[in-house]
Amino acid sequence: MGFIEEIQRRRTFAIISHPDAGKTTLTEKLLLFGGAIQVAGAVKSNKIKKTATSDWMEIERQRGISVATSVMGFEYHDVKINILDTPGHQDFAEDTFRTLTAVDSVIVVIDVAKGVEPQTEKLVKVCRMRKTPIIIFVNKLDRPGKDGFELLDEIEQKLDLRLTPLSWPINMGPKFKGVYNIFDRSLYLFEPNKQRVEEGIAFDDLNNPFLPQYIGDDDTHTLRDELQLIEGVYPEFDIEQYLQGELCPVFFGSALNNFGVKELLDCFIRIAPRPVGRDTEERHIAPDEEQFTGFVFKIHANMDPNHRDRIAFVRVVSGKFERNKPYHHVRLERKLKFANPTAFMAQKKEVVDEMYPGDIVGLYDAGNFKIGDTLSEGEVIHYKGIPSFSPELFRYVENADPMKSKQLAKGLDQLTDEGVAQLFTGKATGRKIIGTVGALQFEVIQHRLLHEYGASCRYEPINLYKTAWITSHNKAMLEDFKARKASYIALDKDGRDVFLADSPYALQTSMEKYKDIRFHFTSEF
Ligand code: G4P
């Protein structure tokens, strides 16, 4: 197969949802269709359980397994599908944001009874900013839930999306009879059966007199009326608008019952975007450019205590990645060769010789990589769009073992390269401050410092509300601000100035008073 065909047949996406909406179950059913796993339950056992808030040791244990599910590749009708896993736990939201930079589209799972939940809102906002094409799967139709139209209204309003239903449910809960697939004009009847794959019955014309035989007179009437309403109210599906992130198709089903999943997948492989290019600071890179380029969006520590290796996950953006070929590490200005690049096929990892745009390659790394790093064949480019967000929780970190200060420094450096947390150094005090988006990370850091670096740390409280990166064209004003606020200025890992605001008031008054200073809440500006 030629280079262009290889690119064209790839689909790289993530499934996102609020915890419990059914992301894991849906992922698993998709893998079953692809023949990538044989039994239901295989992915489920890898899931970071919801008890995780208190039981973070469990997370550590599962983190090891979850390397294998970070990327799940499989083939379906000659299409190479790469599903990127996103942690459901909200303390790892930033991991999820970063993973979204490596996909070309997303499927959003919504629980029919719960509707739009907070985590869904946050994640969809990121997708909207990036204009990522979105398909919505409304799940758990076997349970009573919100009325279809009300739910669509809620999704449109809360998620600020334009929708077009491509399937429509016939009742829900105990009376759920199935869905009419608007996309391929056929009726799918529901049977609560967890493994069976149902076949649709073609109903091109809804006035077909045989329809009531399948769903009864009343439901036939309702279905006809509702579909007419849909036709009148919702825009027709338009693939270009979908690909621009301006129109989102909606499917209904029940992942647990394997219902509506195949239609979703069949439609997905027809409409979902092929690998798209990415912007660098210098220029746009198209996937079919001959020279290989890619960026690191995730770093995962190896769980094997005998190896300090980590795996850096690289999204191939252009060209062909080849094993043992020297590539240019732009930030380090060094050539690196990779003897064991790894591909992820469902539950297996395997060494591969070549990877194509859209693929995710895992590179063993002894500390060379940082989130956001670019690899190329020599061209100096910097991929954009992998920002750090202003953290929400802060603590001073202190060395608890004076004999191990080097280990502590190295551990903190590497863990923050992995994106577990952000590290700031107070300019006046030299004290180190860790900022995270979730409380769990503090424990994870302490534990990993001890077990992977032999360093111990203790935390001390710091009263901080938010951090903001500060820049200004008005040098005098910036210097004045930094001098006046000296005890509230820190440096990030890259040596950039950061304002430590201890209250919303402090932040607001500073922003009002120092009009020429720009306060940035993400690291990319
Ligand atoms: P998540 O990854 O989004 O967090 O959700 P997950 O798939 O783990 O699903 C959350 C719960 O919802 C699970 O039940 C799962 O079985 C159930 N579920 C998923 N899809 C459907 C569906 O279509 N219908 C119904 N009725 N339930 C569904 P659990 O009791 O938390 O876990 P388990 O004991 O079943 O493993």
Coordinates of C-alpha atoms and ligand atoms in Angstrom, one line a residue:
M1 CA 0.0 0.0 0.0
G2 CA 1.3 3.4 -0.9
F3 CA 2.1 6.3 1.5
I4 CA -1.0 8.3 0.6
E5 CA -3.3 5.2 1.0
E6 CA -1.8 4.5 4.4
I7 CA -2.6 8.0 5.5
Q8 CA -6.1 8.0 4.0
R9 CA -7.2 4.9 5.8
R10 CA -6.4 6.1 9.3
R11 CA -8.8 7.5 11.8
T12 CA -7.5 8.8 15.1
F13 CA -9.9 9.9 17.8
A14 CA -10.8 9.9 21.5
I15 CA -13.9 9.1 23.4
I16 CA -14.7 11.6 26.0
S17 CA -17.4 11.8 28.7
H18 CA -18.2 12.6 32.3
P19 CA -17.2 9.5 34.4
D20 CA -19.8 6.8 34.3
A21 CA -21.6 7.8 31.1
G22 CA -20.2 4.7 29.4
K23 CA -16.9 5.6 27.8
T24 CA -15.2 2.4 28.8
T25 CA -18.1 0.2 27.7
L26 CA -18.3 1.9 24.4
T27 CA -14.6 1.6 23.8
E28 CA -14.8 -2.0 24.6
K29 CA -17.7 -2.7 22.2
L30 CA -15.8 -0.9 19.4
L31 CA -12.8 -3.2 20.1
L32 CA -15.0 -6.2 19.9
F33 CA -16.3 -5.2 16.5
G34 CA -12.7 -4.7 15.3
G35 CA -11.9 -8.2 16.6
A36 CA -9.2 -6.6 18.7
I37 CA -10.5 -8.3 21.9
Q38 CA -12.5 -11.5 22.2
V39 CA -14.5 -10.9 25.4
A40 CA -16.3 -8.1 27.0
G41 CA -14.7 -7.0 30.2
A42 CA -11.1 -6.9 29.0
V43 CA -10.8 -3.1 28.9
K44 CA -13.0 -2.6 31.9
S45 CA -10.6 -4.3 34.2
N46 CA -8.0 -1.6 33.2
K47 CA -10.2 1.3 34.1
I48 CA -9.1 3.6 36.9
K49 CA -11.9 3.0 39.3
K50 CA -14.1 5.8 40.6
T51 CA -13.1 5.0 44.1
A52 CA -9.8 6.5 43.1
T53 CA -10.1 9.7 45.1
S54 CA -9.3 8.0 48.3
D55 CA -7.6 4.9 46.9
W56 CA -4.8 6.4 44.9
M57 CA -2.5 3.5 45.4
E58 CA -5.0 1.7 43.2
I59 CA -4.3 4.3 40.6
E60 CA -0.6 3.6 40.8
R61 CA -1.2 0.0 40.2
Q62 CA -3.5 0.6 37.3
R63 CA -1.3 3.2 35.8
G64 CA 1.0 0.3 34.8
I65 CA -1.8 -1.5 33.0
S66 CA -3.1 1.6 31.5
V67 CA 0.0 2.1 29.3
A68 CA -1.5 -0.7 27.2
T69 CA -4.8 1.1 26.8
S70 CA -3.3 4.5 26.2
V71 CA -3.8 3.9 22.5
M72 CA -6.0 1.1 21.1
G73 CA -5.4 0.4 17.5
F74 CA -7.4 -2.0 15.4
E75 CA -8.6 -2.6 11.9
Y76 CA -12.2 -2.4 10.8
H77 CA -13.1 -2.8 7.1
D78 CA -9.6 -1.9 6.0
V79 CA -9.6 1.2 8.2
K80 CA -6.9 1.6 10.8
I81 CA -8.6 3.0 13.8
N82 CA -6.6 4.5 16.7
I83 CA -8.6 5.2 19.8
L84 CA -6.7 7.4 22.4
D85 CA -7.7 6.7 25.9
T86 CA -8.4 9.6 28.2
P87 CA -8.5 9.3 31.9
G88 CA -12.0 9.8 33.2
H89 CA -10.8 11.0 36.6
Q90 CA -11.2 14.8 36.9
D91 CA -7.8 15.2 38.6
F92 CA -6.2 14.1 35.4
A93 CA -8.2 16.5 33.2
E94 CA -5.0 18.1 31.9
D95 CA -3.8 14.7 30.5
T96 CA -7.1 14.6 28.7
F97 CA -6.7 18.1 27.3
R98 CA -3.3 17.1 26.0
T99 CA -4.5 13.9 24.4
L100 CA -7.1 16.0 22.6
T101 CA -4.3 17.7 20.7
A102 CA -3.3 14.4 19.2
V103 CA -6.6 13.3 17.8
D104 CA -8.5 14.3 14.7
S105 CA -12.0 13.9 16.0
V106 CA -13.9 12.9 19.2
I107 CA -17.0 10.9 20.2
V108 CA -18.8 12.4 23.2
V109 CA -20.8 10.0 25.3
I110 CA -23.8 11.4 27.1
D111 CA -25.9 9.5 29.6
V112 CA -29.6 9.8 28.5
A113 CA -30.8 10.2 32.1
K114 CA -28.1 12.6 33.3
G115 CA -27.7 14.8 30.2
V116 CA -24.8 17.1 30.0
E117 CA -22.5 16.9 33.0
P118 CA -19.7 19.2 34.1
Q119 CA -16.7 17.2 32.8
T120 CA -18.4 16.9 29.4
E121 CA -18.8 20.6 29.3
K122 CA -15.2 21.3 30.0
L123 CA -13.9 18.8 27.5
V124 CA -16.2 19.9 24.7
K125 CA -15.2 23.4 25.3
V126 CA -11.6 22.4 24.5
C127 CA -12.8 20.6 21.3
R128 CA -14.8 23.6 20.3
M129 CA -11.7 25.9 20.7
R130 CA -9.8 23.5 18.4
K131 CA -12.7 23.0 16.0
T132 CA -12.4 19.3 16.5
P133 CA -15.2 17.4 14.7
I134 CA -17.6 15.8 17.3
I135 CA -20.0 12.9 17.1
I136 CA -22.4 12.5 20.0
F137 CA -23.5 9.1 21.3
V138 CA -26.4 9.3 23.7
N139 CA -26.1 6.2 25.8
K140 CA -28.2 4.0 28.2
L141 CA -31.4 4.1 26.2
D142 CA -32.4 0.8 27.9
R143 CA -33.0 3.0 31.0
P144 CA -35.6 5.7 31.5
G145 CA -34.1 9.1 30.6
K146 CA -34.8 12.5 29.3
D147 CA -37.1 13.1 26.3
G148 CA -35.0 13.1 23.1
F149 CA -35.9 16.6 22.0
E150 CA -35.3 18.1 25.5
L151 CA -32.0 16.4 25.6
L152 CA -31.0 17.8 22.2
D153 CA -32.0 21.3 23.4
E154 CA -29.9 20.8 26.6
I155 CA -26.9 19.7 24.6
E156 CA -27.2 22.5 22.1
Q157 CA -27.4 25.1 24.9
K158 CA -24.9 23.8 27.4
L159 CA -22.3 22.7 24.9
D160 CA -23.0 25.4 22.4
L161 CA -23.1 23.0 19.5
R162 CA -25.3 22.7 16.4
L163 CA -26.8 19.2 16.2
T164 CA -28.3 16.9 13.6
P165 CA -29.7 13.6 14.8
L166 CA -28.6 10.7 12.6
S167 CA -30.6 8.2 14.5
W168 CA -33.7 8.5 16.6
P169 CA -34.9 6.3 19.5
I170 CA -38.3 4.6 19.7
N171 CA -39.1 5.0 23.4
M172 CA -36.6 4.4 26.1
G173 CA -36.3 2.5 29.3
P174 CA -38.4 -0.6 29.6
K175 CA -40.4 0.3 26.5
F176 CA -37.3 0.9 24.4
K177 CA -37.9 -0.7 21.0
G178 CA -34.9 0.4 19.0
V179 CA -33.7 3.2 16.8
Y180 CA -34.4 4.5 13.4
N181 CA -31.2 5.2 11.6
I182 CA -31.6 8.4 9.7
F183 CA -28.2 8.1 8.1
D184 CA -28.8 4.8 6.3
R185 CA -32.6 4.8 6.5
S186 CA -33.2 1.6 8.4
L187 CA -34.8 0.3 11.5
Y188 CA -32.8 -1.4 14.2
L189 CA -34.8 -3.3 16.7
F190 CA -33.6 -3.6 20.3
E191 CA -33.1 -6.9 22.1
P192 CA -31.4 -6.7 25.4
N193 CA -28.4 -8.8 24.5
K194 CA -24.9 -7.9 25.4
Q195 CA -23.0 -9.6 22.6
R196 CA -25.2 -9.9 19.6
V197 CA -24.8 -7.6 16.7
E198 CA -28.2 -6.7 15.2
E199 CA -28.9 -6.2 11.5
G200 CA -31.0 -3.3 10.4
I201 CA -34.2 -3.6 8.4
A202 CA -34.2 -1.1 5.5
F203 CA -37.1 1.4 5.7
D204 CA -36.4 3.9 3.1
D205 CA -39.9 5.2 3.2
L206 CA -41.4 5.7 6.6
N207 CA -44.8 5.5 5.2
N208 CA -44.1 1.8 4.4
P209 CA -47.2 0.0 5.6
F210 CA -45.1 -2.8 7.1
L211 CA -43.5 -0.5 9.7
P212 CA -46.3 -1.0 12.4
Q213 CA -45.6 -4.8 12.2
Y214 CA -42.3 -4.1 13.9
I215 CA -43.0 -1.4 16.4
G216 CA -46.8 -1.2 16.7
D217 CA -49.3 1.4 15.5
D218 CA -48.8 4.0 18.3
D219 CA -45.0 4.0 18.0
T220 CA -45.2 4.2 14.2
H221 CA -47.2 7.3 14.5
T222 CA -45.0 8.9 17.0
L223 CA -41.9 8.0 15.0
R224 CA -43.3 9.4 11.8
D225 CA -44.3 12.6 13.6
E226 CA -41.0 13.0 15.4
L227 CA -38.9 12.4 12.3
Q228 CA -40.9 15.0 10.5
L229 CA -40.2 17.4 13.3
I230 CA -36.5 16.6 13.1
E231 CA -36.5 17.3 9.4
G232 CA -38.2 20.6 10.0
V233 CA -36.1 21.7 12.9
Y234 CA -32.6 20.3 12.5
P235 CA -30.2 21.0 9.7
E236 CA -29.5 18.3 7.2
F237 CA -26.3 16.4 7.8
D238 CA -23.4 18.1 5.9
I239 CA -20.1 16.4 6.0
E240 CA -18.1 19.6 5.4
Q241 CA -19.8 21.3 8.3
Y242 CA -19.1 18.3 10.5
L243 CA -15.4 18.3 9.5
Q244 CA -15.2 22.0 10.3
G245 CA -16.5 21.3 13.8
E246 CA -19.7 23.2 13.1
L247 CA -22.3 20.5 13.0
C248 CA -22.4 17.4 15.2
P249 CA -24.3 14.2 14.3
V250 CA -26.1 12.5 17.2
F251 CA -26.6 8.8 17.6
F252 CA -28.7 7.0 20.3
G253 CA -28.0 3.5 21.7
S254 CA -26.9 1.4 24.6
A255 CA -23.3 0.5 24.7
L256 CA -23.8 -2.1 27.4
N257 CA -26.3 -3.9 25.2
N258 CA -24.2 -3.5 22.2
F259 CA -27.0 -1.6 20.6
G260 CA -26.4 1.3 18.2
V261 CA -22.7 0.8 18.4
K262 CA -22.2 -0.8 15.0
E263 CA -24.2 2.0 13.2
L264 CA -22.0 4.5 15.0
L265 CA -18.9 2.8 13.9
D266 CA -20.0 2.3 10.3
C267 CA -21.0 5.9 10.0
F268 CA -17.8 7.0 11.8
I269 CA -15.5 5.3 9.3
R270 CA -17.3 7.0 6.5
I271 CA -17.4 10.5 7.8
A272 CA -14.7 10.9 10.4
P273 CA -11.7 13.0 9.3
R274 CA -8.5 11.4 7.9
P275 CA -5.4 12.5 9.6
V276 CA -5.1 16.3 9.5
G277 CA -2.1 18.5 9.6
R278 CA -1.0 20.7 12.5
D279 CA 0.3 24.2 12.9
T280 CA 3.8 24.9 14.1
E281 CA 5.1 28.2 15.2
E282 CA 6.8 28.4 11.8
R283 CA 4.3 27.0 9.3
H284 CA 1.5 24.5 8.8
I285 CA 2.5 20.9 8.3
A286 CA 0.4 18.7 6.0
P287 CA 0.2 15.0 6.6
D288 CA 1.3 14.0 3.1
E289 CA 4.6 15.9 3.3
E290 CA 7.4 13.5 2.8
Q291 CA 9.6 14.3 5.8
F292 CA 8.6 12.9 9.1
T293 CA 7.5 15.3 11.9
G294 CA 5.7 14.6 15.1
F295 CA 5.2 15.9 18.7
V296 CA 5.1 14.4 22.2
F297 CA 1.7 14.8 23.8
K298 CA 2.0 12.4 26.7
I299 CA 4.8 10.8 28.8
H300 CA 4.2 7.7 30.8
A301 CA 6.6 6.4 33.4
N302 CA 7.4 2.8 33.0
M303 CA 6.1 0.8 35.9
D304 CA 9.0 -1.7 35.9
P305 CA 11.2 -0.6 38.8
N306 CA 14.3 -2.2 37.1
H307 CA 14.0 0.3 34.3
R308 CA 13.9 4.0 34.8
D309 CA 12.5 4.3 31.2
R310 CA 9.5 6.2 30.3
I311 CA 7.4 6.0 27.2
A312 CA 6.9 9.2 25.2
F313 CA 3.8 9.1 23.0
V314 CA 4.4 10.8 19.7
R315 CA 1.7 11.7 17.2
V316 CA 3.0 11.3 13.7
V317 CA 1.9 14.4 11.9
S318 CA 3.7 14.1 8.5
G319 CA 5.9 11.6 6.6
K320 CA 6.8 8.1 7.6
F321 CA 8.4 7.4 11.0
E322 CA 11.0 4.6 10.6
R323 CA 12.8 2.5 13.2
N324 CA 16.5 3.2 13.7
K325 CA 16.5 6.3 11.5
P326 CA 18.0 9.3 13.3
Y327 CA 15.6 12.1 14.0
H328 CA 16.1 15.6 15.1
H329 CA 15.0 16.5 18.6
V330 CA 14.4 20.2 18.1
R331 CA 14.5 21.5 21.7
L332 CA 17.7 19.6 22.5
E333 CA 19.2 20.1 19.0
R334 CA 20.3 16.5 19.0
K335 CA 19.9 13.5 16.8
L336 CA 18.1 10.5 18.4
K337 CA 17.5 7.0 17.0
F338 CA 14.9 4.7 18.2
A339 CA 15.6 0.9 18.2
N340 CA 12.2 -0.1 19.7
P341 CA 9.5 2.2 18.6
T342 CA 6.2 0.7 19.9
A343 CA 2.8 0.6 18.4
F344 CA -0.3 -0.2 20.5
M345 CA -2.7 -2.7 19.1
A346 CA -5.6 -3.0 21.4
Q347 CA -4.1 -4.7 24.4
K348 CA -0.7 -5.5 22.9
K349 CA 2.4 -3.5 22.4
E350 CA 4.6 -4.4 19.6
V351 CA 7.8 -3.1 18.0
V352 CA 7.1 -1.6 14.6
D353 CA 9.3 -0.6 11.7
E354 CA 7.2 2.2 10.3
M355 CA 4.3 4.4 11.3
Y356 CA 2.2 6.8 9.3
P357 CA 0.5 10.2 10.0
G358 CA -2.4 9.7 12.4
D359 CA -0.5 6.9 14.2
I360 CA 0.8 7.2 17.7
V361 CA 4.3 5.8 18.3
G362 CA 5.6 5.0 21.8
L363 CA 9.3 5.8 22.2
Y364 CA 11.3 4.5 25.1
D365 CA 13.0 7.5 26.7
A366 CA 15.5 7.9 29.5
G367 CA 14.6 11.5 30.1
N368 CA 15.1 13.3 26.8
F369 CA 11.5 14.2 26.3
K370 CA 9.1 16.8 27.6
I371 CA 5.5 17.3 26.7
G372 CA 5.2 19.4 23.6
D373 CA 8.6 18.4 22.1
T374 CA 8.9 18.2 18.4
L375 CA 10.8 15.6 16.3
S376 CA 11.7 16.2 12.7
E377 CA 14.2 15.2 10.0
G378 CA 16.2 18.3 10.6
E379 CA 13.8 21.2 10.1
V380 CA 13.5 23.5 13.1
I381 CA 9.8 23.7 13.8
H382 CA 7.8 23.8 17.0
Y383 CA 4.4 22.3 17.3
K384 CA 1.8 24.5 18.9
G385 CA -1.3 23.9 20.9
I386 CA -0.1 21.9 23.9
P387 CA -0.5 24.5 26.6
S388 CA -0.2 24.1 30.3
F389 CA -3.1 25.6 32.1
S390 CA -2.8 27.8 35.2
P391 CA -3.0 25.3 38.1
E392 CA -5.6 25.4 40.7
L393 CA -3.9 23.9 43.8
F394 CA -0.6 24.9 45.2
R395 CA 1.9 23.7 47.8
Y396 CA 5.5 24.5 48.8
V397 CA 7.6 21.4 48.3
E398 CA 10.5 20.9 50.8
N399 CA 13.2 18.4 50.9
A400 CA 12.6 15.9 53.8
D401 CA 16.0 14.1 53.4
P402 CA 19.0 16.4 53.2
M403 CA 21.1 13.6 51.8
K404 CA 18.9 13.3 48.8
S405 CA 18.5 16.8 47.5
K406 CA 19.9 15.9 44.0
Q407 CA 17.5 13.0 43.7
L408 CA 14.6 15.3 44.7
A409 CA 15.6 17.9 42.1
K410 CA 15.9 15.3 39.4
G411 CA 12.6 13.7 40.3
L412 CA 10.7 17.0 40.4
D413 CA 12.3 17.9 37.1
Q414 CA 11.3 14.7 35.4
L415 CA 7.8 14.4 36.9
T416 CA 7.0 17.9 35.8
D417 CA 8.4 17.2 32.3
E418 CA 5.8 14.4 32.2
G419 CA 3.1 16.9 32.9
V420 CA 2.1 15.5 36.3
A421 CA 2.3 19.0 37.8
Q422 CA 3.9 22.4 37.2
L423 CA 6.9 23.6 39.1
F424 CA 7.5 27.3 40.0
T425 CA 10.4 28.8 41.9
G426 CA 9.7 31.9 44.1
K427 CA 12.1 34.6 42.8
A428 CA 12.6 36.2 46.2
T429 CA 12.7 33.1 48.3
G430 CA 14.0 30.4 45.9
R431 CA 11.3 28.1 47.4
K432 CA 9.8 25.5 45.1
I433 CA 6.0 25.6 44.5
I434 CA 4.1 22.7 42.9
G435 CA 0.9 23.6 41.1
T436 CA -1.7 21.0 40.0
V437 CA -5.2 20.7 38.7
G438 CA -6.2 17.9 41.1
A439 CA -5.4 17.1 44.8
L440 CA -4.5 13.5 43.9
Q441 CA -1.3 14.6 42.1
F442 CA 0.3 15.7 45.3
E443 CA 0.1 12.2 46.7
V444 CA 1.2 10.7 43.4
I445 CA 4.3 13.0 43.3
Q446 CA 5.3 12.2 46.8
H447 CA 4.9 8.5 46.2
R448 CA 6.7 8.4 42.9
L449 CA 9.6 10.6 44.2
L450 CA 10.1 8.0 46.9
H451 CA 9.7 4.9 44.8
E452 CA 11.3 6.0 41.6
Y453 CA 13.9 8.5 42.8
G454 CA 14.6 7.6 46.4
A455 CA 13.8 11.2 47.4
S456 CA 11.4 12.3 50.1
C457 CA 9.5 15.5 50.2
R458 CA 7.1 17.2 52.4
Y459 CA 4.5 19.8 51.6
E460 CA 3.7 23.1 53.2
P461 CA 0.7 25.2 52.6
I462 CA 0.8 28.3 50.5
N463 CA -2.1 30.6 50.1
L464 CA -2.5 31.0 46.4
Y465 CA -5.5 31.6 44.2
K466 CA -4.0 31.5 40.7
T467 CA -0.9 31.9 38.7
A468 CA -0.6 34.0 35.5
W469 CA 2.3 34.2 33.1
I470 CA 3.1 37.9 32.6
T471 CA 4.4 39.7 29.6
S472 CA 4.5 43.3 28.4
H473 CA 5.8 45.4 25.6
N474 CA 6.1 48.1 28.3
K475 CA 9.4 47.0 29.9
A476 CA 9.3 49.8 32.5
M477 CA 5.9 48.8 33.7
L478 CA 6.8 45.2 33.8
E479 CA 9.9 45.9 35.9
D480 CA 7.9 48.1 38.2
F481 CA 5.2 45.5 38.7
K482 CA 7.9 42.8 39.4
A483 CA 9.6 45.1 41.9
R484 CA 6.5 46.0 43.8
K485 CA 5.2 42.5 43.8
A486 CA 8.6 40.9 44.4
S487 CA 7.3 38.3 46.9
Y488 CA 4.6 37.3 44.4
I489 CA 6.8 36.7 41.4
A490 CA 8.1 33.2 40.5
L491 CA 9.8 31.6 37.5
D492 CA 8.4 28.6 35.7
K493 CA 10.6 25.8 34.5
D494 CA 11.4 27.6 31.3
G495 CA 12.5 30.7 33.3
R496 CA 9.4 32.8 32.4
D497 CA 7.9 35.3 34.8
V498 CA 4.8 34.2 36.7
F499 CA 2.6 36.3 39.0
L500 CA 1.3 34.4 42.1
A501 CA -2.0 35.9 42.9
D502 CA -3.2 35.1 46.4
S503 CA -6.8 36.2 45.8
P504 CA -9.2 37.0 43.0
Y505 CA -9.0 40.6 44.3
A506 CA -5.2 40.8 44.0
L507 CA -5.4 39.5 40.5
Q508 CA -8.2 41.8 39.5
T509 CA -6.6 44.9 40.9
S510 CA -3.3 44.1 39.3
M511 CA -4.9 43.6 35.9
E512 CA -6.8 46.9 36.3
K513 CA -3.8 48.9 37.5
Y514 CA -1.2 47.5 35.1
K515 CA -3.0 47.9 31.8
D516 CA 0.1 47.2 29.6
I517 CA 0.8 43.9 31.3
R518 CA -0.8 40.8 29.8
F519 CA -1.8 38.1 32.3
H520 CA -1.9 34.7 30.6
F521 CA -3.7 31.7 32.0
T522 CA -2.3 29.2 29.7
S523 CA 1.4 28.7 28.9
E524 CA 1.0 29.3 25.2
F525 CA 0.8 32.9 24.3
Ligands
G4P1 P1 -17.1 5.5 32.0 O1 -16.0 4.8 31.4 O2 -17.7 6.6 31.2 O3 -16.8 5.9 33.4 O4 -18.3 4.5 32.1 P2 -18.4 2.9 32.1 O5 -18.3 2.4 30.7 O6 -17.5 2.3 33.1 O7 -19.9 2.7 32.5 C1 -20.4 3.2 33.8 C2 -21.6 2.3 34.2 O8 -22.6 2.4 33.3 C3 -21.2 0.8 34.3 O9 -21.9 0.2 35.3 C4 -21.7 0.3 33.0 O10 -22.0 -1.1 33.0 C5 -23.0 1.1 32.8 N1 -23.4 1.2 31.4 C6 -22.7 1.5 30.3 N2 -23.4 1.5 29.2 C7 -24.7 1.2 29.6 C8 -25.9 1.1 28.9 O11 -26.0 1.2 27.7 N3 -27.0 0.8 29.7 C9 -26.9 0.6 31.0 N4 -28.0 0.3 31.7 N5 -25.8 0.7 31.7 C10 -24.7 1.1 31.0 P3 -21.3 -0.1 36.7 O12 -22.4 -0.8 37.5 O13 -20.7 1.1 37.3 O14 -20.1 -1.0 36.4 P4 -20.2 -2.6 36.1 O15 -20.4 -3.2 37.4 O16 -21.3 -2.8 35.1 O17 -18.8 -2.8 35.6

